[in-house]
Coordinates of C-alpha atoms and ligand atoms in Angstrom, one line a residue:
Chain S
M1400 CA 0.0 0.0 0.0
L1401 CA 1.0 3.6 -0.4
N1402 CA 2.9 5.2 2.4
P1403 CA 2.2 8.9 3.0
R1404 CA 5.5 9.9 1.5
S1405 CA 4.7 8.5 -1.9
R1406 CA 1.8 10.8 -2.3
V1407 CA 4.2 13.6 -3.0
E1408 CA 5.5 11.6 -6.0
L1409 CA 2.1 11.0 -7.3
E1410 CA 1.4 14.7 -7.7
P1411 CA 1.1 15.5 -11.4
V1412 CA 4.6 16.4 -12.7
P1413 CA 4.2 19.5 -14.8
V1414 CA 4.8 18.2 -18.4
A1415 CA 7.2 20.6 -20.1
P1416 CA 5.4 22.1 -23.1
P1417 CA 7.0 20.9 -26.3
Q1418 CA 9.7 23.3 -27.4
T1419 CA 8.5 25.7 -30.0
K1420 CA 10.1 25.0 -33.3
V1421 CA 8.4 27.4 -35.6
A1422 CA 7.0 30.7 -34.3
I1423 CA 5.0 33.0 -36.5
E1424 CA 4.1 36.3 -34.9
G1425 CA 1.8 39.0 -36.3
L1426 CA 2.7 37.9 -39.8
K1427 CA 1.6 40.1 -42.7
M1428 CA 2.2 39.1 -46.3
A1429 CA 1.3 41.5 -49.1
F1430 CA 1.8 41.5 -52.9
G1431 CA 1.8 45.2 -53.8
D1432 CA -1.5 46.6 -52.5
Y1433 CA -3.0 43.2 -52.1
V1434 CA -2.7 42.0 -48.5
A1435 CA -3.0 38.2 -48.6
V1436 CA -2.6 37.4 -44.9
R1437 CA -2.3 39.5 -41.8
D1438 CA -2.1 39.0 -38.1
V1439 CA -1.2 35.4 -38.4
N1440 CA 0.1 33.9 -35.2
L1441 CA 1.1 30.2 -35.2
R1442 CA 3.4 28.1 -33.1
V1443 CA 4.5 24.6 -34.1
G1444 CA 6.2 22.6 -31.4
D1445 CA 9.1 20.3 -31.9
G1446 CA 7.8 17.0 -33.2
E1447 CA 4.4 18.4 -33.7
F1448 CA 2.4 17.8 -36.9
L1449 CA 0.3 20.8 -37.8
A1450 CA -2.2 20.8 -40.7
I1451 CA -3.5 24.1 -42.2
V1452 CA -6.7 24.1 -44.1
G1453 CA -8.5 27.1 -45.7
P1454 CA -10.4 28.1 -48.8
T1455 CA -8.4 28.4 -52.0
G1456 CA -6.4 31.5 -52.5
C1457 CA -6.5 32.4 -48.8
G1458 CA -2.7 32.5 -48.5
K1459 CA -1.7 29.0 -47.3
S1460 CA 1.2 28.6 -49.7
T1461 CA 2.2 32.2 -49.0
I1462 CA 2.6 31.4 -45.3
L1463 CA 4.6 28.3 -46.1
N1464 CA 6.9 30.3 -48.4
A1465 CA 7.4 32.8 -45.5
I1466 CA 8.6 30.0 -43.2
A1467 CA 10.9 28.7 -46.0
G1468 CA 12.3 32.2 -46.5
L1469 CA 11.3 32.2 -50.1
L1470 CA 9.1 35.3 -49.5
E1471 CA 9.9 38.2 -47.2
P1472 CA 7.2 39.2 -44.7
S1473 CA 5.7 42.7 -45.1
G1474 CA 5.2 42.7 -41.3
G1475 CA 5.6 40.5 -38.2
S1476 CA 8.2 37.8 -37.9
V1477 CA 8.9 34.2 -38.4
S1478 CA 11.5 32.2 -36.6
I1479 CA 12.7 28.6 -36.6
G1480 CA 14.3 27.2 -33.5
G1481 CA 14.5 30.8 -32.1
D1482 CA 16.5 32.2 -35.1
P1483 CA 14.6 34.7 -37.2
V1484 CA 14.1 33.6 -40.8
A1485 CA 16.2 35.7 -43.2
G1486 CA 16.8 34.4 -46.6
V1487 CA 16.2 30.9 -47.9
Q1488 CA 16.2 28.3 -45.1
R1489 CA 18.4 25.2 -45.6
R1490 CA 17.4 23.6 -42.3
I1491 CA 13.9 22.8 -43.6
G1492 CA 12.5 20.3 -46.0
Y1493 CA 9.9 21.5 -48.5
L1494 CA 7.6 19.2 -50.4
F1495 CA 6.3 21.4 -53.2
Q1496 CA 2.8 21.4 -54.6
Q1497 CA 4.3 21.4 -58.1
E1498 CA 6.7 19.1 -59.7
A1499 CA 10.1 20.2 -58.4
L1500 CA 12.4 17.4 -59.3
M1501 CA 15.3 18.2 -61.7
P1502 CA 14.2 16.5 -64.9
W1503 CA 17.9 16.1 -66.0
K1504 CA 18.8 14.0 -63.0
T1505 CA 17.9 10.4 -62.3
A1506 CA 15.8 9.5 -59.2
L1507 CA 19.0 8.6 -57.3
E1508 CA 20.7 11.8 -58.3
N1509 CA 17.7 13.8 -57.3
V1510 CA 17.5 12.2 -53.9
E1511 CA 21.2 12.7 -53.2
I1512 CA 21.4 16.3 -54.4
G1513 CA 20.8 17.8 -50.9
L1514 CA 23.8 15.8 -49.6
T1515 CA 25.8 16.8 -52.7
F1516 CA 25.2 20.4 -51.8
R1517 CA 26.3 19.6 -48.2
K1518 CA 29.6 18.2 -49.5
V1519 CA 28.9 14.6 -48.3
P1520 CA 31.4 12.2 -49.9
V1521 CA 30.0 10.5 -53.0
D1522 CA 30.0 6.9 -51.6
D1523 CA 28.2 7.9 -48.5
R1524 CA 25.5 10.0 -50.2
R1525 CA 24.9 7.3 -52.8
A1526 CA 24.3 4.8 -50.1
Q1527 CA 22.0 7.1 -48.2
A1528 CA 20.1 7.9 -51.3
R1529 CA 19.6 4.3 -52.2
A1530 CA 18.4 3.6 -48.6
W1531 CA 15.9 6.5 -48.9
L1532 CA 14.6 5.3 -52.3
A1533 CA 14.1 1.9 -50.8
K1534 CA 12.3 3.5 -47.8
V1535 CA 9.8 5.2 -50.1
G1536 CA 9.3 1.9 -52.1
L1537 CA 11.3 2.7 -55.2
R1538 CA 14.0 0.1 -55.1
G1539 CA 15.2 -0.6 -58.6
M1540 CA 14.1 2.8 -59.9
E1541 CA 17.4 4.5 -59.1
G1542 CA 18.4 5.1 -62.7
R1543 CA 15.1 6.4 -64.0
Y1544 CA 14.5 10.0 -65.0
P1545 CA 11.5 11.8 -63.7
H1546 CA 9.7 11.5 -67.0
E1547 CA 10.0 7.7 -66.7
L1548 CA 8.2 7.7 -63.4
S1549 CA 4.5 7.9 -62.6
G1550 CA 3.1 10.9 -60.8
G1551 CA 3.0 9.0 -57.5
Q1552 CA 6.5 7.7 -57.9
R1553 CA 7.7 11.2 -58.6
K1554 CA 6.1 12.4 -55.4
R1555 CA 7.9 9.7 -53.5
V1556 CA 11.2 10.7 -55.0
Q1557 CA 10.4 14.3 -53.9
M1558 CA 9.6 13.1 -50.4
A1559 CA 12.9 11.2 -50.2
Q1560 CA 14.7 14.2 -51.6
A1561 CA 13.2 16.6 -49.0
L1562 CA 13.8 14.2 -46.0
I1563 CA 17.3 12.9 -46.7
T1564 CA 18.8 16.1 -45.3
R1565 CA 17.1 15.4 -42.0
P1566 CA 15.4 18.8 -41.9
E1567 CA 14.4 20.3 -38.5
V1568 CA 11.1 21.4 -40.0
I1569 CA 9.2 19.7 -42.8
L1570 CA 6.8 21.9 -45.0
M1571 CA 4.3 20.2 -47.3
D1572 CA 2.1 22.0 -49.7
E1573 CA -0.8 19.8 -50.7
P1574 CA 1.7 17.0 -51.3
F1575 CA -0.8 14.4 -52.3
S1576 CA -3.6 16.4 -53.9
A1577 CA -2.6 15.5 -57.5
L1578 CA -2.7 11.7 -56.7
D1579 CA -5.6 9.3 -57.1
I1580 CA -7.4 8.3 -53.9
H1581 CA -5.7 4.9 -53.4
T1582 CA -2.2 6.2 -54.0
R1583 CA -3.0 9.1 -51.7
H1584 CA -4.1 6.8 -48.8
L1585 CA -1.0 4.7 -49.4
M1586 CA 1.3 7.7 -49.3
Q1587 CA -0.4 9.2 -46.3
S1588 CA 0.3 6.0 -44.3
E1589 CA 3.9 5.9 -45.6
L1590 CA 4.4 9.5 -44.5
L1591 CA 3.0 8.7 -41.1
A1592 CA 5.3 5.8 -40.7
L1593 CA 8.3 7.8 -41.7
W1594 CA 7.3 10.6 -39.4
Q1595 CA 6.6 8.2 -36.5
E1596 CA 10.1 6.8 -36.9
D1597 CA 11.8 10.2 -36.6
R1598 CA 9.5 12.9 -35.3
R1599 CA 10.1 16.4 -36.7
A1600 CA 8.0 19.5 -36.7
V1601 CA 5.6 19.3 -39.8
V1602 CA 3.5 22.0 -41.3
M1603 CA 1.2 20.5 -43.9
I1604 CA -1.2 22.3 -46.1
T1605 CA -4.2 20.4 -47.5
H1606 CA -7.6 20.9 -49.1
D1607 CA -8.7 17.6 -47.7
L1608 CA -10.0 17.9 -44.1
E1609 CA -10.0 14.1 -43.7
E1610 CA -6.3 14.0 -44.5
A1611 CA -5.7 16.9 -42.0
I1612 CA -7.5 15.1 -39.2
S1613 CA -6.0 11.7 -39.8
L1614 CA -2.4 12.9 -40.0
A1615 CA -2.1 15.9 -37.7
D1616 CA -1.8 16.7 -34.0
R1617 CA -3.5 20.1 -34.7
V1618 CA -5.6 21.6 -37.4
C1619 CA -5.6 25.3 -38.1
V1620 CA -8.3 27.0 -40.2
L1621 CA -7.5 30.1 -42.2
S1622 CA -10.2 32.6 -43.1
A1623 CA -11.1 33.5 -46.6
G1624 CA -8.8 36.1 -48.2
P1625 CA -7.9 38.9 -48.5
E1626 CA -6.3 39.7 -45.1
S1627 CA -6.8 36.2 -44.1
S1628 CA -5.8 35.0 -40.6
V1629 CA -6.2 32.0 -38.3
V1630 CA -9.8 31.5 -37.2
G1631 CA -9.8 28.1 -35.8
D1632 CA -7.2 25.9 -33.9
F1633 CA -8.3 22.3 -33.2
K1634 CA -6.4 19.7 -31.2
V1635 CA -6.6 16.2 -32.6
T1636 CA -6.4 13.8 -29.7
L1637 CA -6.7 10.6 -31.7
D1638 CA -4.2 7.9 -30.5
R1639 CA -1.0 7.2 -32.3
P1640 CA 0.2 5.3 -34.2
R1641 CA -2.8 5.7 -36.4
D1642 CA -4.2 3.6 -39.2
V1643 CA -5.2 6.1 -41.9
A1644 CA -7.8 3.8 -43.4
E1645 CA -9.6 2.9 -40.2
I1646 CA -9.3 6.1 -38.2
K1647 CA -12.1 7.7 -40.1
L1648 CA -14.6 5.2 -38.6
E1649 CA -13.9 6.4 -35.0
P1650 CA -16.6 8.5 -33.4
E1651 CA -14.0 11.0 -32.2
F1652 CA -12.9 11.5 -35.8
T1653 CA -16.5 12.3 -37.0
E1654 CA -17.0 14.7 -34.2
L1655 CA -13.8 16.6 -34.9
Y1656 CA -14.7 16.6 -38.6
R1657 CA -18.1 18.2 -37.9
D1658 CA -16.5 20.8 -35.6
I1659 CA -13.8 21.9 -38.0
W1660 CA -16.0 21.7 -41.0
S1661 CA -18.5 24.1 -39.4
T1662 CA -15.7 26.7 -39.2
L1663 CA -14.2 25.9 -42.6
K1664 CA -17.5 25.9 -44.3
R1665 CA -18.2 29.4 -43.3
E1666 CA -14.9 30.6 -44.8
V1667 CA -15.3 28.6 -48.0
E1668 CA -18.7 30.1 -48.5
K1669 CA -17.3 33.6 -47.8
S1670 CA -14.6 33.0 -50.4
H1671 CA -17.2 32.0 -52.9
A1672 CA -19.3 35.1 -52.2
Y1673 CA -16.2 37.2 -52.5
A1674 CA -15.3 35.6 -55.9
K1675 CA -18.7 36.6 -57.2
Chain V
M174 CA 12.2 6.9 -88.4
P175 CA 11.9 6.8 -92.2
T176 CA 10.9 3.4 -93.6
R177 CA 12.5 1.7 -96.5
N178 CA 9.8 3.0 -98.8
D179 CA 10.4 6.6 -97.6
R180 CA 14.1 6.1 -98.4
L181 CA 13.2 4.9 -101.9
A182 CA 10.9 7.9 -102.4
Q183 CA 13.8 10.2 -101.4
L184 CA 16.1 8.4 -103.8
L185 CA 13.6 8.7 -106.5
L186 CA 13.2 12.4 -106.0
V187 CA 17.0 12.9 -106.3
V188 CA 17.1 10.8 -109.5
V189 CA 14.1 12.6 -111.0
F190 CA 15.6 16.0 -110.1
F191 CA 19.1 15.5 -111.4
G192 CA 17.9 13.3 -114.3
G193 CA 15.4 15.9 -115.4
W194 CA 18.1 18.6 -115.1
Q195 CA 20.5 16.5 -117.2
L196 CA 17.9 15.8 -119.8
A197 CA 16.8 19.5 -120.0
T198 CA 20.4 20.6 -120.5
T199 CA 21.1 17.8 -123.1
V200 CA 18.0 18.6 -125.1
G201 CA 18.7 22.3 -124.9
W202 CA 15.8 23.5 -122.8
L203 CA 18.2 24.9 -120.3
D204 CA 21.2 27.1 -121.3
T205 CA 24.3 25.3 -119.9
F206 CA 25.9 28.6 -119.3
F207 CA 23.5 29.3 -116.5
F208 CA 22.7 25.7 -115.6
P209 CA 25.6 23.5 -116.3
K210 CA 25.1 19.8 -116.8
P211 CA 25.0 17.8 -113.6
S212 CA 27.4 15.4 -115.2
D213 CA 29.9 18.2 -115.7
I214 CA 29.4 19.3 -112.1
A215 CA 30.1 15.8 -111.0
I216 CA 33.3 15.7 -113.0
Q217 CA 34.3 19.1 -111.6
I218 CA 33.7 17.8 -108.0
A219 CA 35.7 14.6 -108.8
D220 CA 38.5 16.8 -110.2
W221 CA 38.7 18.8 -107.0
I222 CA 38.4 15.8 -104.7
V223 CA 41.5 14.2 -106.2
S224 CA 43.6 17.4 -106.1
P225 CA 45.5 18.0 -102.9
D226 CA 44.9 21.8 -103.3
F227 CA 41.2 21.3 -102.7
Y228 CA 41.9 20.0 -99.2
K229 CA 43.8 23.1 -98.3
H230 CA 40.6 25.1 -99.2
L231 CA 38.4 22.7 -97.4
F232 CA 40.6 22.8 -94.3
T233 CA 40.7 26.6 -94.4
T234 CA 36.9 26.9 -94.4
L235 CA 36.6 24.2 -91.8
S236 CA 39.0 25.9 -89.4
E237 CA 37.2 29.3 -89.9
T238 CA 33.9 27.6 -89.3
V239 CA 35.0 25.7 -86.2
L240 CA 36.8 28.7 -84.7
G241 CA 33.9 31.1 -85.5
Y242 CA 31.5 28.6 -84.1
V243 CA 33.4 27.8 -80.9
I244 CA 34.2 31.4 -80.1
G245 CA 30.7 32.7 -81.1
T246 CA 28.8 30.1 -79.1
G247 CA 31.2 30.4 -76.1
L248 CA 30.7 34.1 -75.9
G249 CA 26.9 33.6 -76.5
V250 CA 26.5 31.0 -73.8
G251 CA 28.6 33.0 -71.3
G252 CA 26.9 36.4 -72.1
G253 CA 23.5 34.7 -72.2
I254 CA 23.9 33.1 -68.8
W255 CA 25.2 36.4 -67.3
L256 CA 22.4 38.5 -68.7
G257 CA 19.8 35.8 -68.0
L258 CA 20.8 35.9 -64.3
S259 CA 21.0 39.6 -63.8
P260 CA 17.8 41.4 -65.0
R261 CA 19.4 44.7 -64.2
A262 CA 22.3 44.3 -66.6
A263 CA 19.9 42.9 -69.2
F264 CA 17.7 46.0 -68.8
V265 CA 20.5 48.4 -69.2
L266 CA 22.2 46.6 -72.2
D267 CA 19.0 45.7 -74.0
P268 CA 18.9 48.6 -76.5
F269 CA 22.6 48.2 -77.4
I270 CA 22.3 44.5 -78.0
K271 CA 19.3 45.1 -80.2
T272 CA 21.1 47.8 -82.2
L273 CA 24.2 45.6 -82.7
N274 CA 22.0 42.7 -83.8
A275 CA 20.2 45.0 -86.3
I276 CA 23.3 45.7 -88.2
P277 CA 23.5 43.4 -91.3
R278 CA 26.6 41.5 -90.6
V279 CA 27.8 41.4 -94.2
V280 CA 28.6 45.1 -94.1
L281 CA 31.1 44.4 -91.4
A282 CA 33.1 42.1 -93.6
P283 CA 35.2 44.9 -95.2
L284 CA 35.9 46.3 -91.7
F285 CA 37.1 43.0 -90.5
V286 CA 39.4 42.6 -93.5
L287 CA 40.7 46.0 -92.8
W288 CA 41.4 45.2 -89.1
L289 CA 42.4 41.6 -89.3
G290 CA 43.8 41.2 -92.8
L291 CA 43.0 38.7 -95.5
G292 CA 43.8 35.7 -93.4
I293 CA 41.4 33.4 -91.6
W294 CA 40.7 35.8 -88.6
S295 CA 38.6 38.3 -90.6
K296 CA 36.4 35.3 -91.6
V297 CA 36.3 34.0 -88.0
A298 CA 35.2 37.4 -86.8
L299 CA 32.4 37.5 -89.3
A300 CA 31.2 34.1 -88.3
V301 CA 31.4 35.0 -84.6
T302 CA 29.1 38.0 -85.1
L303 CA 26.6 35.8 -86.8
V304 CA 26.8 32.9 -84.3
F305 CA 27.0 34.9 -81.1
F306 CA 23.5 36.5 -81.3
I307 CA 21.7 33.3 -82.1
T308 CA 23.2 31.5 -79.1
F309 CA 23.0 34.5 -76.9
F310 CA 19.2 35.1 -77.3
N311 CA 18.5 31.4 -76.9
V312 CA 20.5 31.1 -73.7
V313 CA 18.9 34.2 -72.2
Q314 CA 15.5 32.7 -72.9
G315 CA 16.6 29.3 -71.6
V316 CA 17.9 30.7 -68.3
R317 CA 14.8 32.9 -67.8
E318 CA 12.4 30.0 -68.3
V319 CA 13.8 27.8 -65.6
N320 CA 11.0 26.2 -63.7
P321 CA 10.6 28.4 -60.5
A322 CA 9.6 25.4 -58.4
V323 CA 12.8 23.5 -59.4
L324 CA 14.8 26.6 -58.6
A325 CA 13.2 27.1 -55.2
N326 CA 13.6 23.5 -54.4
A327 CA 17.3 23.5 -55.2
R328 CA 17.8 26.6 -53.1
I329 CA 16.1 25.0 -50.1
L330 CA 18.1 21.8 -50.6
G331 CA 21.2 24.0 -50.0
A332 CA 22.5 25.0 -53.5
S333 CA 25.0 27.8 -53.6
R334 CA 25.0 30.3 -56.5
K335 CA 27.6 28.3 -58.3
E336 CA 25.8 25.0 -57.7
L337 CA 22.5 26.6 -58.9
L338 CA 24.3 27.5 -62.2
R339 CA 25.8 24.0 -62.6
H340 CA 22.9 21.9 -61.4
V341 CA 19.9 24.0 -62.5
Y342 CA 20.4 26.8 -64.9
I343 CA 22.8 25.2 -67.3
P344 CA 21.0 21.9 -67.6
A345 CA 17.7 23.7 -67.9
A346 CA 19.1 25.9 -70.7
A347 CA 20.9 22.9 -72.3
S348 CA 18.2 22.1 -74.8
W349 CA 17.9 25.7 -75.8
I350 CA 21.6 26.0 -76.0
L351 CA 21.8 22.8 -78.1
S352 CA 19.1 23.8 -80.5
S353 CA 20.8 27.2 -81.0
L354 CA 24.1 25.3 -81.6
R355 CA 22.4 23.5 -84.4
T356 CA 21.1 26.6 -86.0
S357 CA 24.3 28.5 -85.6
V358 CA 26.4 25.9 -87.4
G359 CA 24.8 27.0 -90.7
F360 CA 25.6 30.6 -89.8
A361 CA 29.2 29.9 -89.0
V362 CA 29.6 28.4 -92.4
V363 CA 27.8 31.4 -94.0
G364 CA 30.1 33.8 -92.1
A365 CA 33.2 31.9 -93.2
V366 CA 32.2 31.6 -96.8
I367 CA 31.0 35.1 -97.3
G368 CA 34.2 36.4 -95.7
E369 CA 36.2 34.3 -98.2
Y370 CA 34.0 35.3 -101.1
L371 CA 34.6 39.0 -100.3
G372 CA 38.4 38.7 -100.0
A373 CA 40.7 35.8 -99.3
S374 CA 43.3 33.5 -100.8
A375 CA 41.9 30.2 -99.7
G376 CA 38.7 28.4 -98.8
L377 CA 35.5 27.1 -100.4
G378 CA 34.1 30.6 -100.8
Y379 CA 37.3 31.6 -102.5
L380 CA 36.9 28.7 -104.9
I381 CA 33.4 29.7 -105.7
S382 CA 34.4 33.4 -106.2
Q383 CA 37.3 32.3 -108.5
A384 CA 35.0 30.1 -110.6
Q385 CA 32.6 33.0 -110.9
G386 CA 35.5 35.3 -111.9
N387 CA 36.4 32.8 -114.7
F388 CA 32.8 32.6 -115.9
N389 CA 32.8 29.0 -114.8
P390 CA 29.3 28.2 -113.6
T391 CA 30.1 24.6 -113.2
G392 CA 32.6 25.5 -110.6
V393 CA 30.1 27.7 -108.8
F394 CA 27.5 24.9 -108.7
A395 CA 30.2 22.3 -107.6
G396 CA 31.2 24.6 -104.8
I397 CA 27.6 25.0 -103.7
L398 CA 27.1 21.3 -103.6
I399 CA 30.2 20.7 -101.6
L400 CA 29.2 23.4 -99.1
A401 CA 25.9 21.7 -98.7
A402 CA 27.5 18.4 -98.1
F403 CA 29.9 20.1 -95.6
V404 CA 27.1 21.5 -93.5
L405 CA 25.1 18.3 -93.6
L406 CA 28.2 16.4 -92.3
I407 CA 28.6 18.8 -89.4
D408 CA 24.9 18.5 -88.6
V409 CA 25.2 14.7 -88.4
V410 CA 28.1 15.1 -85.9
L411 CA 26.0 17.5 -83.8
D412 CA 23.0 15.2 -83.9
F413 CA 25.2 12.5 -82.4
V414 CA 26.6 14.8 -79.7
E415 CA 23.1 16.0 -78.8
K416 CA 21.8 12.5 -78.3
R417 CA 24.8 11.7 -76.1
L418 CA 24.4 14.9 -74.0
I419 CA 20.7 15.1 -73.3
T420 CA 19.6 11.6 -72.2
W421 CA 17.0 12.9 -69.8
R422 CA 14.6 14.3 -72.3
P423 CA 11.7 12.1 -73.3
K424 CA 12.2 10.8 -76.8
V425 CA 10.2 12.7 -79.4
E426 CA 8.0 9.7 -80.3
Q427 CA 7.3 9.0 -76.7
A428 CA 6.5 12.6 -75.9
R429 CA 4.0 12.7 -78.8
A430 CA 2.3 9.5 -77.5
T431 CA 1.8 10.9 -74.0
Ligands
ATP210 N1 3.3 36.5 -56.7 C1 2.1 37.0 -56.4 N2 1.7 38.2 -56.8 C2 0.5 38.7 -56.6 N3 -0.5 38.0 -55.9 C3 -0.1 36.8 -55.4 C4 1.2 36.2 -55.7 N4 1.2 35.0 -55.1 C5 0.0 34.8 -54.5 N5 -0.8 35.9 -54.7 C6 -2.2 36.1 -54.2 O1 -2.1 35.8 -52.8 C7 -3.2 35.0 -52.4 C8 -2.8 33.8 -51.7 O2 -2.1 33.0 -52.5 P1 -1.6 31.5 -52.1 O3 -0.9 30.9 -53.2 O4 -0.9 31.6 -50.8 O5 -3.0 30.8 -51.9 P2 -3.3 29.3 -51.3 O6 -4.1 29.5 -50.1 O7 -2.1 28.5 -51.3 O8 -4.3 28.8 -52.5 P3 -4.5 27.3 -53.0 O9 -5.2 26.6 -52.0 O10 -5.3 27.5 -54.2 O11 -3.1 26.8 -53.4 C9 -4.0 34.7 -53.6 O12 -5.1 35.6 -53.7 C10 -3.1 35.0 -54.8 O13 -3.8 35.6 -55.9
MG211 MG1 -1.3 26.9 -52.6

């Protein structure tokens, strides 16, 4: 039985909040007179998987580009691991919405290129690139050029290319939206498995609310543009590791979906009204 | 790929053309002073080919072409990459480049002879002025049309400026560069031959101008045919080089199918 002293130990130990990896404060992004986003405040913890949803054209890609250092903020600040973002960030991995592989390099050369830029010796980087290609299920495709791969295979190469440098933060811009539904599910679970293995901070943009809930720890909703900002922040408490195919059947999933959708729907409708 | 029948049709066209020509000159429909008999042209070509002097001329034209080509494309690729990468410089230099390009190059030939003499360098200079602009404009275009996503991706993956040039800009511009290299071969030959034609002591252009001076149309036609064969030969070599260099591009037939 418990002695009186052990009660002290049973007191809840304050869990240290996960260290903030990406901090966005009062971010404003403008293109000329057009203010795409303003007053955006977001924090992504170390090892946290954040999904951002929002109507089309609200500024999701713009925010991601600000984190990557590809675009300069018109106001506010972005920092990664406490260091303010200035110029293109090399500590991040970015999975672009568009095709971003170099068409003149083979799958293997594309995957190893980040290590080439980091001056890793050739044998070492070849070996790592081979291992990564195998990890994303492309063993035997090392010598193929991007035009000799399917859309899904190219996305896998892109994923291996972005992850091989072990980035502190992984940014993904609708990574799977161009894929058919089966490939998409497959790649979602592959992504989850990879992430589970080595947890990094992830910011993923998606149009697909189901995808957001099944993958992320948190889902943020952006309002309709212009001058878009965060209007919803939902914690996803579903257990991990998750099974992407089955998680949708859980009542908690449905409940979350309903909650987030009620916020998102309002913004989507607003953006439609605005377009008219 | 052309089938055997296509090849036969091509052969037939050649036979009909030259056969008709031969017939027309024999019968007298064509004045042989303006249109010499193909058989005479063939004899003239054969005469040249066996004489060692001819190879001196061929070699002269070949060296001028190659030098003009290499120097012109080298400057074109270098200048094109530089201006393609710095919009500011491109903006400032734009009117000057356009003006220079607007000058008909043939009028420069006498100047080059004046500056560089009757030797090969005045011809090389003329070829360079022709080749440079073709390559230059193509390279500028190629560098500017680099896919921005590929570029952003490479930068995030850690490419330095030099690495961007080597791994992104140059390969992306490569097909533009190569296609301009193909076009400019013809222009290098034109530059060399016109230069020779206007004042030289050797070269295929000189041969043609001499034949013309001697009222020898057979020689002119023979020179023209040899020049054509010369350019075709260079083209075949470039075709081979291009296939070797750009292995990453989908084959034309494949691209059409997808
Ligand atoms: N370079 C630019 N110049 C001017 N306006 C731009 C530029 N880039 C984006 N915008 C505008 O900023 C807004 C946000 O664009 P962004 O690409 O971030 O949208 P998004 O949320 O990613 O949309 P989608 O979901 O369709 O990808 C849009 O209205 C767009 O028109
Ligand atoms: Mg976008």
